Amino acid sequence: MATLSAYSSPAAWPNDNPNPAVLLQQDSTTGDEQQQLDDPQSYDSLSSITPQENHQPDPLPQSPPSNPTPVTNYSSPISSPPESSSSPPPSVALLHLSFNQDSGCFAAGTDHGFRIYNCDPFREIFRRDFDRRGGGIGAVEMLFRCNILALVGGGADPQYPPNKVMIWDDHQSRCIGELSFRSEVRAVKLRRDRIVVVLEQKIFVYNFSDLKLLHQIETIANPKGLCEVSHGAGSLVLVCPGLQKGQVRVEHYASKRTKFVMAHDSRIACFALTQDGQLLATCSSKGTLVRIFNTADGSLLQEVRRGADRAEIYSLAFSSAAQWLAVSSDKGTVHVFSLKLNPGAKMNDTSRASVLPKYFSSEWSVAQFRLVEGSQYVVAFGHQKNTVVILGFDGSFYRCQFDPVNGGEMKQLEYHNFMKPEGSF
């Protein structure tokens, strides 16, 4: 259950109404009650967080009013953090790493705040360091390059209760709203028109403009918060675990269809969705095979092999045109696979049942990049042609290039440690 309300004590649980009232912070000078989030302003320049006077943001789709419950107590501001400290904390630990929707930026949550970086060229855009005694941010979700972020507290001393999603406006350097739940938030996904909140066994879908609850989905136990949404101009496609081990659920909101895909025999460990939501890549807890499905009918289109021994897959990523698929695992190697996909064609059952064992008949990666085994890495395709960007929880940033014809070892183009003190870039 969720509510949107003025900030309350972490010990206070929300009421039983799953449809949140839109209760945003009151303007202290006018006393007028805001009934929806202000439209986000996109950054014209990634080197500045100052609003651009001449820049007009993309308008958010408007939905009918949700008849929010009025607020009677606005005595305190909504979850405003302490002022950013003038100097960074002496030691900072990474809690979260994620790319934005077009992989042009990435966000890092730390035990003292969060930071936003540009990928090409690499640079830190800004950081928010909270109280030196805590301020942990366990999840940071960007909305392309605009000023609105979703934050979830995390770490040993979280900045916010881990059962809340805080809507942060970085132009105002404060939270302008919050969603509260009865259990810890595992992940948040943003679109220009939707906010998706993932709990251990439930997913909530909200309208962005008024935070009206649109849909609830029950899932199998999902401690990783696995969930992906499409980011193209079309209607929302949402992918999440189903109610059975190895099952994936695909929601097509335009056609109001739900498709269940039995992707693996073991539990789902990771998946990725193309921008338009047409293709889905999945892997299981075994971590040996990656399967690519057509989300429209659930048909298997291609199967590729990461390796022969078990591995924990950390990240899957499609290239923008779905020609390539990148995979990272605890084995310390990032693989790039060539995709030969026709969404209208299904993988031939006879080819899957070949006389050759799967170990030999599966398709192997065309390019590889070796990293430290056991470390956790997140991957995405760069904006430069045939490049991959790799982020490590040790603070490493790699840009690598692969040969699309000859394959083999990727060439390292760039390396940075993005957790170095500010000013060292």
Short mmCIF file of C-alpha atoms in Angstrom, two decimals:
data_model
loop_
_atom_site.label_atom_id
_atom_site.label_comp_id
_atom_site.label_asym_id
_atom_site.label_seq_id
_atom_site.Cartn_x
_atom_site.Cartn_y
_atom_site.Cartn_z
CA MET A 1 0.00 0.00 0.00
CA ALA A 2 1.23 3.47 -0.71
CA THR A 3 0.52 7.05 0.17
CA LEU A 4 1.98 10.36 -0.91
CA SER A 5 2.21 12.67 2.05
CA ALA A 6 4.15 15.28 3.95
CA TYR A 7 7.23 13.90 5.65
CA SER A 8 6.61 11.86 8.75
CA SER A 9 8.71 9.86 11.16
CA PRO A 10 10.30 6.72 9.70
CA ALA A 11 8.44 4.75 12.35
CA ALA A 12 5.05 5.91 11.08
CA TRP A 13 3.64 3.51 8.47
CA PRO A 14 1.30 4.73 5.74
CA ASN A 15 -2.43 4.16 5.76
CA ASP A 16 -4.18 1.30 3.97
CA ASN A 17 -5.21 3.28 0.90
CA PRO A 18 -3.04 2.14 -2.05
CA ASN A 19 -4.09 5.14 -4.16
CA PRO A 20 -1.80 7.96 -3.06
CA ALA A 21 -3.16 11.38 -2.29
CA VAL A 22 -1.16 14.02 -4.11
CA LEU A 23 0.13 15.92 -1.13
CA LEU A 24 3.10 18.01 -2.09
CA GLN A 25 4.87 20.64 -0.08
CA GLN A 26 2.90 23.81 0.52
CA ASP A 27 4.24 27.14 -0.66
CA SER A 28 5.06 28.89 2.60
CA THR A 29 4.41 32.32 1.13
CA THR A 30 1.00 31.76 -0.45
CA GLY A 31 -0.47 28.85 1.47
CA ASP A 32 -1.72 27.40 -1.83
CA GLU A 33 -1.80 23.61 -1.99
CA GLN A 34 0.02 22.08 -4.97
CA GLN A 35 -1.97 19.30 -6.62
CA GLN A 36 0.72 17.84 -8.92
CA LEU A 37 4.41 17.75 -9.51
CA ASP A 38 5.91 20.69 -11.34
CA ASP A 39 6.98 19.83 -14.88
CA PRO A 40 10.64 18.82 -14.92
CA GLN A 41 13.09 21.08 -16.71
CA SER A 42 15.71 19.40 -18.87
CA TYR A 43 19.31 20.48 -18.67
CA ASP A 44 20.52 22.29 -21.78
CA SER A 45 24.07 22.03 -20.51
CA LEU A 46 25.26 19.05 -18.54
CA SER A 47 27.87 21.18 -16.83
CA SER A 48 25.25 23.24 -15.02
CA ILE A 49 22.18 22.57 -12.93
CA THR A 50 20.90 26.12 -13.31
CA PRO A 51 17.50 26.24 -15.04
CA GLN A 52 17.70 27.45 -18.64
CA GLU A 53 15.44 30.46 -19.10
CA ASN A 54 14.71 29.80 -22.75
CA HIS A 55 14.38 26.04 -22.52
CA GLN A 56 10.88 24.60 -22.73
CA PRO A 57 10.52 21.11 -21.22
CA ASP A 58 8.60 18.32 -22.87
CA PRO A 59 5.15 18.52 -21.28
CA LEU A 60 4.11 15.56 -19.19
CA PRO A 61 0.87 13.87 -20.26
CA GLN A 62 -2.02 15.11 -18.16
CA SER A 63 -4.48 12.71 -16.61
CA PRO A 64 -7.86 13.42 -14.97
CA PRO A 65 -7.62 14.58 -11.35
CA SER A 66 -7.48 11.74 -8.87
CA ASN A 67 -9.49 13.61 -6.18
CA PRO A 68 -6.67 13.65 -3.67
CA THR A 69 -7.38 13.71 0.01
CA PRO A 70 -6.68 17.20 1.41
CA VAL A 71 -3.83 17.78 3.81
CA THR A 72 -4.50 19.38 7.15
CA ASN A 73 -0.97 19.49 8.49
CA TYR A 74 1.76 21.31 6.59
CA SER A 75 3.69 22.33 9.66
CA SER A 76 6.99 20.92 8.45
CA PRO A 77 8.74 20.82 5.05
CA ILE A 78 8.64 17.57 3.13
CA SER A 79 11.80 15.55 3.61
CA SER A 80 14.19 18.38 2.87
CA PRO A 81 17.76 17.13 3.37
CA PRO A 82 20.49 18.93 5.24
CA GLU A 83 22.38 21.50 3.23
CA SER A 84 25.08 19.99 1.05
CA SER A 85 28.37 20.04 2.87
CA SER A 86 31.11 22.29 1.55
CA SER A 87 33.58 19.41 1.40
CA PRO A 88 32.98 15.73 0.61
CA PRO A 89 32.99 13.14 3.40
CA PRO A 90 36.41 11.62 4.12
CA SER A 91 35.41 8.17 2.83
CA VAL A 92 32.54 7.25 0.53
CA ALA A 93 31.14 3.81 -0.30
CA LEU A 94 29.12 3.04 -3.41
CA LEU A 95 25.62 1.64 -2.84
CA HIS A 96 24.06 1.98 -6.30
CA LEU A 97 25.01 2.44 -9.96
CA SER A 98 22.68 2.87 -12.92
CA PHE A 99 22.59 4.44 -16.38
CA ASN A 100 19.86 6.81 -17.42
CA GLN A 101 17.40 5.84 -20.13
CA ASP A 102 19.67 6.64 -23.11
CA SER A 103 22.92 5.61 -21.38
CA GLY A 104 24.31 9.12 -21.83
CA CYS A 105 24.59 9.65 -18.06
CA PHE A 106 24.88 7.51 -14.97
CA ALA A 107 23.96 7.93 -11.32
CA ALA A 108 25.83 6.74 -8.25
CA GLY A 109 24.23 6.36 -4.82
CA THR A 110 26.66 6.51 -1.90
CA ASP A 111 26.52 6.19 1.87
CA HIS A 112 26.56 10.01 2.04
CA GLY A 113 24.43 11.11 -0.94
CA PHE A 114 24.41 10.78 -4.71
CA ARG A 115 26.32 11.91 -7.81
CA ILE A 116 25.47 12.32 -11.49
CA TYR A 117 28.01 11.83 -14.29
CA ASN A 118 28.10 12.39 -18.03
CA CYS A 119 29.45 9.49 -20.11
CA ASP A 120 30.73 11.15 -23.28
CA PRO A 121 32.77 13.09 -22.56
CA PHE A 122 33.23 11.65 -19.11
CA ARG A 123 32.79 14.16 -16.29
CA GLU A 124 30.99 14.61 -13.01
CA ILE A 125 27.96 16.86 -13.49
CA PHE A 126 27.05 17.39 -9.86
CA ARG A 127 26.93 15.74 -6.47
CA ARG A 128 24.79 16.03 -3.36
CA ASP A 129 26.59 15.04 -0.17
CA PHE A 130 24.33 14.99 2.86
CA ASP A 131 25.09 14.59 6.56
CA ARG A 132 28.57 13.21 7.29
CA ARG A 133 27.00 10.91 9.89
CA GLY A 134 24.84 9.23 7.23
CA GLY A 135 22.84 10.25 4.20
CA GLY A 136 22.92 6.88 2.44
CA ILE A 137 21.13 6.66 -0.93
CA GLY A 138 20.45 3.09 -2.03
CA ALA A 139 18.77 3.89 -5.35
CA VAL A 140 18.94 6.85 -7.74
CA GLU A 141 16.76 6.81 -10.85
CA MET A 142 17.22 9.50 -13.47
CA LEU A 143 14.61 10.71 -15.96
CA PHE A 144 16.75 11.12 -19.08
CA ARG A 145 18.62 14.42 -18.35
CA CYS A 146 15.99 16.40 -16.49
CA ASN A 147 16.12 17.75 -12.94
CA ILE A 148 13.64 15.26 -11.46
CA LEU A 149 15.14 12.18 -9.77
CA ALA A 150 13.72 9.35 -7.68
CA LEU A 151 15.71 8.56 -4.52
CA VAL A 152 15.48 5.70 -2.02
CA GLY A 153 17.44 5.64 1.22
CA GLY A 154 19.95 2.85 1.73
CA GLY A 155 23.07 1.69 3.52
CA ALA A 156 23.76 1.49 7.24
CA ASP A 157 22.50 5.03 7.86
CA PRO A 158 19.98 5.95 5.12
CA GLN A 159 19.08 9.53 4.31
CA TYR A 160 15.42 8.52 3.91
CA PRO A 161 13.42 5.53 5.17
CA PRO A 162 13.96 2.60 2.78
CA ASN A 163 10.20 2.12 2.44
CA LYS A 164 9.84 5.52 0.71
CA VAL A 165 10.45 6.86 -2.78
CA MET A 166 11.48 10.51 -2.63
CA ILE A 167 10.82 12.72 -5.64
CA TRP A 168 13.81 15.06 -5.78
CA ASP A 169 13.93 18.31 -7.77
CA ASP A 170 17.56 19.25 -8.19
CA HIS A 171 16.76 22.77 -9.35
CA GLN A 172 15.37 23.33 -5.85
CA SER A 173 17.83 20.91 -4.19
CA ARG A 174 15.05 19.36 -2.16
CA CYS A 175 12.38 16.67 -2.20
CA ILE A 176 8.99 17.79 -3.49
CA GLY A 177 7.05 14.60 -2.80
CA GLU A 178 7.22 11.07 -1.51
CA LEU A 179 5.57 7.68 -1.92
CA SER A 180 5.41 5.49 1.19
CA PHE A 181 4.97 1.73 1.33
CA ARG A 182 4.60 -1.03 3.91
CA SER A 183 7.85 -2.72 2.93
CA GLU A 184 11.24 -1.71 1.56
CA VAL A 185 11.48 -0.37 -1.97
CA ARG A 186 13.67 -2.60 -4.14
CA ALA A 187 13.79 -0.45 -7.28
CA VAL A 188 12.24 2.51 -9.09
CA LYS A 189 11.80 2.99 -12.85
CA LEU A 190 10.87 6.30 -14.47
CA ARG A 191 9.30 7.24 -17.78
CA ARG A 192 8.10 10.67 -18.82
CA ASP A 193 4.54 9.52 -18.10
CA ARG A 194 4.94 6.83 -15.42
CA ILE A 195 6.62 6.02 -12.11
CA VAL A 196 7.08 2.30 -11.40
CA VAL A 197 7.91 1.22 -7.85
CA VAL A 198 9.15 -2.33 -7.19
CA LEU A 199 8.70 -4.02 -3.80
CA GLU A 200 9.69 -7.54 -2.77
CA GLN A 201 6.52 -9.15 -4.18
CA LYS A 202 4.52 -6.30 -5.71
CA ILE A 203 4.90 -3.60 -8.33
CA PHE A 204 2.96 -0.30 -8.42
CA VAL A 205 2.52 1.78 -11.58
CA TYR A 206 1.65 5.48 -11.15
CA ASN A 207 0.80 8.30 -13.50
CA PHE A 208 3.66 10.80 -13.34
CA SER A 209 1.66 14.02 -13.58
CA ASP A 210 -0.68 13.41 -10.63
CA LEU A 211 0.75 10.23 -9.02
CA LYS A 212 -2.52 8.39 -9.46
CA LEU A 213 -2.19 4.64 -8.97
CA LEU A 214 -2.89 2.90 -12.30
CA HIS A 215 -1.90 -0.73 -11.80
CA GLN A 216 -0.68 -3.26 -9.21
CA ILE A 217 1.21 -6.43 -10.13
CA GLU A 218 2.02 -9.35 -7.85
CA THR A 219 5.30 -11.19 -8.46
CA ILE A 220 7.32 -14.05 -7.09
CA ALA A 221 9.88 -13.02 -4.43
CA ASN A 222 11.97 -10.34 -6.15
CA PRO A 223 14.72 -9.18 -3.77
CA LYS A 224 16.78 -7.67 -6.61
CA GLY A 225 13.85 -5.50 -7.70
CA LEU A 226 13.98 -6.84 -11.27
CA CYS A 227 11.81 -4.73 -13.56
CA GLU A 228 12.29 -3.03 -16.93
CA VAL A 229 10.14 -0.56 -18.86
CA SER A 230 10.26 0.65 -22.46
CA HIS A 231 11.39 4.24 -23.04
CA GLY A 232 10.37 4.87 -26.63
CA ALA A 233 7.69 7.30 -27.69
CA GLY A 234 5.11 4.52 -27.83
CA SER A 235 3.01 3.04 -25.07
CA LEU A 236 4.48 1.43 -21.99
CA VAL A 237 5.77 -2.14 -22.07
CA LEU A 238 6.71 -3.44 -18.61
CA VAL A 239 8.62 -6.64 -17.85
CA CYS A 240 8.87 -8.22 -14.39
CA PRO A 241 9.14 -11.67 -12.79
CA GLY A 242 5.98 -13.76 -12.94
CA LEU A 243 4.51 -15.88 -10.15
CA GLN A 244 6.58 -18.98 -10.97
CA LYS A 245 10.30 -19.69 -10.93
CA GLY A 246 11.82 -18.92 -14.32
CA GLN A 247 8.74 -17.06 -15.54
CA VAL A 248 8.68 -13.52 -16.94
CA ARG A 249 5.57 -11.37 -17.17
CA VAL A 250 5.18 -8.86 -20.01
CA GLU A 251 2.57 -6.11 -19.75
CA HIS A 252 1.52 -4.37 -22.98
CA TYR A 253 -0.42 -1.35 -21.79
CA ALA A 254 -1.49 -0.10 -25.24
CA SER A 255 -3.29 -3.33 -26.10
CA LYS A 256 -4.06 -4.20 -22.45
CA ARG A 257 -2.47 -7.61 -22.90
CA THR A 258 -0.44 -9.68 -20.47
CA LYS A 259 2.01 -12.29 -21.75
CA PHE A 260 3.73 -14.90 -19.56
CA VAL A 261 7.00 -16.38 -20.85
CA MET A 262 8.63 -19.46 -19.31
CA ALA A 263 12.13 -18.24 -20.03
CA HIS A 264 14.22 -20.60 -17.87
CA ASP A 265 14.00 -23.61 -15.57
CA SER A 266 15.88 -21.78 -12.80
CA ARG A 267 14.95 -18.46 -11.22
CA ILE A 268 15.35 -15.30 -13.28
CA ALA A 269 18.56 -13.46 -12.39
CA CYS A 270 18.60 -10.57 -14.85
CA PHE A 271 16.82 -9.23 -17.92
CA ALA A 272 16.91 -6.29 -20.32
CA LEU A 273 14.42 -4.65 -22.66
CA THR A 274 14.97 -2.71 -25.88
CA GLN A 275 13.95 0.96 -25.94
CA ASP A 276 10.81 0.16 -27.93
CA GLY A 277 9.93 -2.82 -25.73
CA GLN A 278 9.88 -5.31 -28.62
CA LEU A 279 12.81 -7.51 -27.53
CA LEU A 280 13.61 -9.06 -24.16
CA ALA A 281 16.90 -10.67 -23.06
CA THR A 282 16.84 -12.95 -20.01
CA CYS A 283 19.23 -15.11 -18.02
CA SER A 284 18.77 -17.42 -15.06
CA SER A 285 20.67 -18.01 -11.85
CA LYS A 286 22.87 -20.50 -13.71
CA GLY A 287 24.27 -17.65 -15.80
CA THR A 288 25.36 -19.77 -18.76
CA LEU A 289 22.73 -18.97 -21.39
CA VAL A 290 21.05 -15.73 -22.42
CA ARG A 291 17.78 -15.96 -24.33
CA ILE A 292 16.19 -13.28 -26.49
CA PHE A 293 12.40 -13.23 -26.86
CA ASN A 294 9.80 -11.37 -28.88
CA THR A 295 7.68 -9.62 -26.24
CA ALA A 296 4.58 -9.56 -28.47
CA ASP A 297 4.09 -13.33 -28.59
CA GLY A 298 6.76 -14.65 -26.21
CA SER A 299 8.59 -16.58 -28.95
CA LEU A 300 12.27 -17.41 -28.53
CA LEU A 301 14.33 -15.68 -31.22
CA GLN A 302 17.94 -16.44 -30.28
CA GLU A 303 20.05 -18.13 -27.61
CA VAL A 304 23.63 -17.16 -26.79
CA ARG A 305 26.14 -18.66 -24.37
CA ARG A 306 28.21 -16.67 -21.88
CA GLY A 307 30.21 -19.68 -20.74
CA ALA A 308 30.11 -23.29 -19.62
CA ASP A 309 30.32 -22.84 -15.83
CA ARG A 310 27.85 -21.14 -13.52
CA ALA A 311 28.08 -17.38 -13.05
CA GLU A 312 26.08 -14.55 -11.56
CA ILE A 313 24.97 -12.20 -14.31
CA TYR A 314 25.03 -8.58 -13.15
CA SER A 315 23.95 -6.71 -16.24
CA LEU A 316 22.45 -7.12 -19.71
CA ALA A 317 22.20 -4.32 -22.29
CA PHE A 318 20.96 -4.01 -25.87
CA SER A 319 22.58 -1.61 -28.31
CA SER A 320 20.29 1.16 -29.57
CA ALA A 321 19.46 -0.67 -32.81
CA ALA A 322 19.41 -4.11 -31.13
CA GLN A 323 22.35 -5.33 -33.22
CA TRP A 324 24.42 -6.22 -30.16
CA LEU A 325 23.94 -7.49 -26.62
CA ALA A 326 26.43 -6.86 -23.78
CA VAL A 327 26.67 -9.09 -20.69
CA SER A 328 28.64 -8.69 -17.45
CA SER A 329 29.08 -11.30 -14.72
CA ASP A 330 31.11 -12.14 -11.62
CA LYS A 331 33.59 -13.96 -13.85
CA GLY A 332 35.17 -10.60 -14.68
CA THR A 333 34.56 -10.64 -18.43
CA VAL A 334 32.20 -8.40 -20.39
CA HIS A 335 30.90 -10.18 -23.49
CA VAL A 336 29.38 -8.67 -26.62
CA PHE A 337 27.12 -10.91 -28.72
CA SER A 338 25.94 -10.38 -32.27
CA LEU A 339 22.15 -10.47 -32.58
CA LYS A 340 20.61 -11.79 -35.79
CA LEU A 341 17.03 -11.09 -34.98
CA ASN A 342 13.85 -11.00 -36.98
CA PRO A 343 10.98 -10.38 -34.54
CA GLY A 344 8.61 -12.10 -36.96
CA ALA A 345 10.62 -15.34 -37.02
CA LYS A 346 10.80 -17.87 -34.21
CA MET A 347 13.82 -19.93 -33.27
CA ASN A 348 13.50 -23.28 -35.04
CA ASP A 349 12.72 -26.06 -32.59
CA THR A 350 14.73 -28.51 -34.68
CA SER A 351 17.79 -26.29 -34.40
CA ARG A 352 17.40 -26.28 -30.60
CA ALA A 353 17.14 -30.06 -30.64
CA SER A 354 20.24 -30.48 -32.77
CA VAL A 355 22.32 -33.61 -32.43
CA LEU A 356 25.07 -31.36 -31.08
CA PRO A 357 25.04 -30.67 -27.34
CA LYS A 358 23.92 -27.15 -26.41
CA TYR A 359 27.46 -26.33 -25.35
CA PHE A 360 28.56 -26.56 -29.00
CA SER A 361 25.37 -25.38 -30.74
CA SER A 362 24.91 -22.16 -28.72
CA GLU A 363 26.28 -18.93 -30.14
CA TRP A 364 29.32 -17.50 -28.40
CA SER A 365 30.36 -13.89 -27.92
CA VAL A 366 32.21 -12.05 -30.67
CA ALA A 367 34.09 -9.67 -28.37
CA GLN A 368 35.31 -9.68 -24.78
CA PHE A 369 36.88 -7.35 -22.21
CA ARG A 370 38.65 -8.75 -19.14
CA LEU A 371 38.13 -7.16 -15.73
CA VAL A 372 38.68 -8.13 -12.10
CA GLU A 373 36.91 -11.39 -11.30
CA GLY A 374 34.41 -11.14 -8.46
CA SER A 375 33.81 -7.41 -8.83
CA GLN A 376 30.40 -6.12 -9.90
CA TYR A 377 30.07 -4.22 -13.18
CA VAL A 378 27.18 -2.57 -15.03
CA VAL A 379 27.33 -2.25 -18.84
CA ALA A 380 25.76 -0.17 -21.59
CA PHE A 381 26.57 0.68 -25.19
CA GLY A 382 28.25 4.02 -25.73
CA HIS A 383 27.13 6.77 -28.08
CA GLN A 384 30.34 6.34 -30.09
CA LYS A 385 30.14 3.60 -32.70
CA ASN A 386 30.94 0.05 -31.50
CA THR A 387 31.76 1.13 -27.95
CA VAL A 388 30.78 -0.23 -24.55
CA VAL A 389 30.76 1.71 -21.29
CA ILE A 390 31.48 -0.29 -18.13
CA LEU A 391 30.88 0.94 -14.56
CA GLY A 392 32.38 -0.86 -11.57
CA PHE A 393 31.38 -0.77 -7.92
CA ASP A 394 35.07 -0.14 -7.26
CA GLY A 395 34.57 3.30 -8.87
CA SER A 396 35.97 2.33 -12.29
CA PHE A 397 34.75 3.77 -15.58
CA TYR A 398 35.87 2.08 -18.80
CA ARG A 399 35.12 2.94 -22.40
CA CYS A 400 36.02 0.09 -24.77
CA GLN A 401 35.72 -0.47 -28.49
CA PHE A 402 35.00 -3.77 -30.22
CA ASP A 403 35.65 -4.87 -33.77
CA PRO A 404 32.24 -5.80 -35.26
CA VAL A 405 33.85 -7.89 -38.02
CA ASN A 406 36.81 -9.68 -36.43
CA GLY A 407 35.71 -9.57 -32.79
CA GLY A 408 38.22 -10.69 -30.15
CA GLU A 409 39.54 -8.63 -27.27
CA MET A 410 38.09 -5.15 -26.99
CA LYS A 411 40.36 -2.13 -27.02
CA GLN A 412 40.35 0.08 -23.93
CA LEU A 413 39.85 3.70 -24.98
CA GLU A 414 39.41 5.37 -21.61
CA TYR A 415 39.60 4.75 -17.87
CA HIS A 416 38.63 6.91 -14.86
CA ASN A 417 38.07 6.39 -11.17
CA PHE A 418 34.85 8.36 -10.66
CA MET A 419 35.00 8.05 -6.87
CA LYS A 420 38.13 10.20 -6.64
CA PRO A 421 37.70 13.48 -4.72
CA GLU A 422 36.00 16.30 -6.61
CA GLY A 423 38.39 18.37 -8.67
CA SER A 424 40.66 15.47 -9.59
CA PHE A 425 39.03 14.83 -12.99
#
